[in-house]
């Protein structure tokens, strides 16, 4: 079976402006959402407690709310169904420190007489100080990962490739964050992991395309970068689509069957796979053009490099023969 | 023809299968993947250590050393004071001829302090290094003590580790009931600071009308009974504390009530004997973590260093208390900064859900590859399965912890691991379309694809490494599975499948490209 049969290059770069505008709109909308509506910070970053309770029957949410509201410490706690009718999750800013005893024990004590109560299945409590530390560490991880990538790609390709791939990354992560805000996904450590995975995934995709462009510069006779990009992107198109499809299948099964706890994580990945694929085709390469990457210059540099290597070899040979 | 690539791959496959068996069949012996707390249930706590308490008590002991030294050398001094906020100890000597002697004593007998003298007024302070050392000791001691307590409790594989400068991570897997969880929590956090204190018999009659400040002015403290709430006025400097204790065991009193019998070391026994000898007819309080457990009347001198705490304990309480006392008190108290507890049933549900996703995702990818690439897809699938086994094997050998995000990491690796083979297969197809021979297409396909796969994987690996270095718990697990997956996929997809192609290439037929590579013949 074949999805794309390579006939002649698609003329993608002639539409670069349109994709640029689309991306701009998406990124700006995402930034707007992030700065106006803001993240729904989960307890990992904001501190607080999440308690998951299981019932034998449909959980009596109103009763639970009433019981909790009798206590000052739990006023304003959110109580929602969690995946199924028998499970609820209680979220509160309160932590064990505020109630002077273990918060899990106290909630169990409060709820044990509610209709059909079975057990407290999970208690996650994070102090506010830990939360802010995690937030700093997470941000630090992102920044460091990006610096590492910049250095590696500059070293292996050229600095414009590095900038373009990192800009594509930021594009993807920003849009993913925008979707997280739009759908009020709770941001916890696993969401951070998902964002970092998107970073890795989208990068993977972009590098594959860039590798083809680098190869194209050497082998395709065309002097014009747009033509080389068109050809390279078209040639990698079936690979990009295929890999995205297999990854998409897997993430989709994770989203559909992975259970409620991992829902936010798989949702973020789902967005990431789609945006990551789009950006490696339509965003990364136009940025390369826009940054003024010159084919001639690259070729001259490559030739220079080749020449230097040859010279070195010649010197070595001469040295070995004792003629130096 | 067999070649070295196939042999390497075969070895990798055997290695993968052999070392993942113990993890797959949980009953087998051998190195296994540990399931994270989110998958098997358990208690995770991040404890903060109150260093300042350890430092304050260190300053107190410096102050008492000063007093002991000067009394011993018969130096007359006055107004020995400790400012608890700054940790500065001040005193005044009366005779200026003593200055040389005092300076010598302070220099030679006290460690880790600096002092200054001005018009016979001295002030002593711990050095910055000493403060750092005290903090470090306090947390190291807390880690050891908590580990000791959990081991004595008899739990399977608890983890107690220092995190950063002043935090302790405790993970206790496999807790079955809420009561157990509660007991473990109390056992960990218990300061277990035992003190034997004399009752101030002269003033205790007024204890109920006395303020804490007034008690302090007499050098006393007011503490209350753990069961009855009755107040006691006790002398502030304890007769003995838990540091002189050598053993603590559960025993029974005459009414068959559980009690704790503890034994003091030689020095403790002597002090205790001397104290009881001069205090006949008075009361002595057994104080644990600032609560009075009992305050018996001393009827005679008690030698031998055997003391008993009674306090209407349940058998379990007595047992846990004895463990806490045996393993020593915490120099610095700990408090819970983060706590996550997962019930065993939830863990099982999570495993089930993500296993379903893993199997389904896997089947989808495998089927898709065969439909799309024909035999080339089958070969890619062999690499994929090899990859999965390798991940499991390497994780087992490292004793790595598999968490829920870690499982997601594996699921994702399955999706991404076929990528290398997709790149290679696409390259081979391109070359076949150009009309190259099968052997040439395969060789060039691998050569052309190599740099792309290499660069893409190394960059992803960079991201994963950063994630591992900066992540905590679950994220670390995720980064680990992803890194192992990437490396395993380089081996299986680049070396393994290449070897298989080289092995079976004589059987491949240019007229059956549809069967072998899923494409129609060349143009």
Short mmCIF file of C-alpha atoms in Angstrom, two decimals, chain A residues 144-154 162 165-166 169 199 203, chain B residues 459 462-463:
data_model
loop_
_atom_site.label_atom_id
_atom_site.label_comp_id
_atom_site.label_asym_id
_atom_site.label_seq_id
_atom_site.Cartn_x
_atom_site.Cartn_y
_atom_site.Cartn_z
CA UNK A 144 17.77 23.64 29.53
CA UNK A 145 16.32 21.15 27.06
CA UNK A 146 15.95 23.93 24.49
CA UNK A 147 19.52 25.15 25.04
CA UNK A 148 20.83 21.60 24.67
CA UNK A 149 18.92 21.19 21.43
CA UNK A 150 20.16 24.54 20.10
CA UNK A 151 23.75 23.54 20.72
CA UNK A 152 23.42 20.09 19.20
CA UNK A 153 21.56 21.19 16.10
CA UNK A 154 23.94 24.13 15.52
CA UNK A 162 18.86 25.32 15.24
CA UNK A 165 13.80 23.95 14.96
CA UNK A 166 13.58 25.67 18.33
CA UNK A 169 9.20 23.71 19.13
CA UNK A 199 9.15 18.84 22.55
CA UNK A 203 11.85 17.91 17.27
CA UNK B 459 18.17 15.37 20.04
CA UNK B 462 18.99 15.33 25.03
CA UNK B 463 15.47 16.37 25.97
#
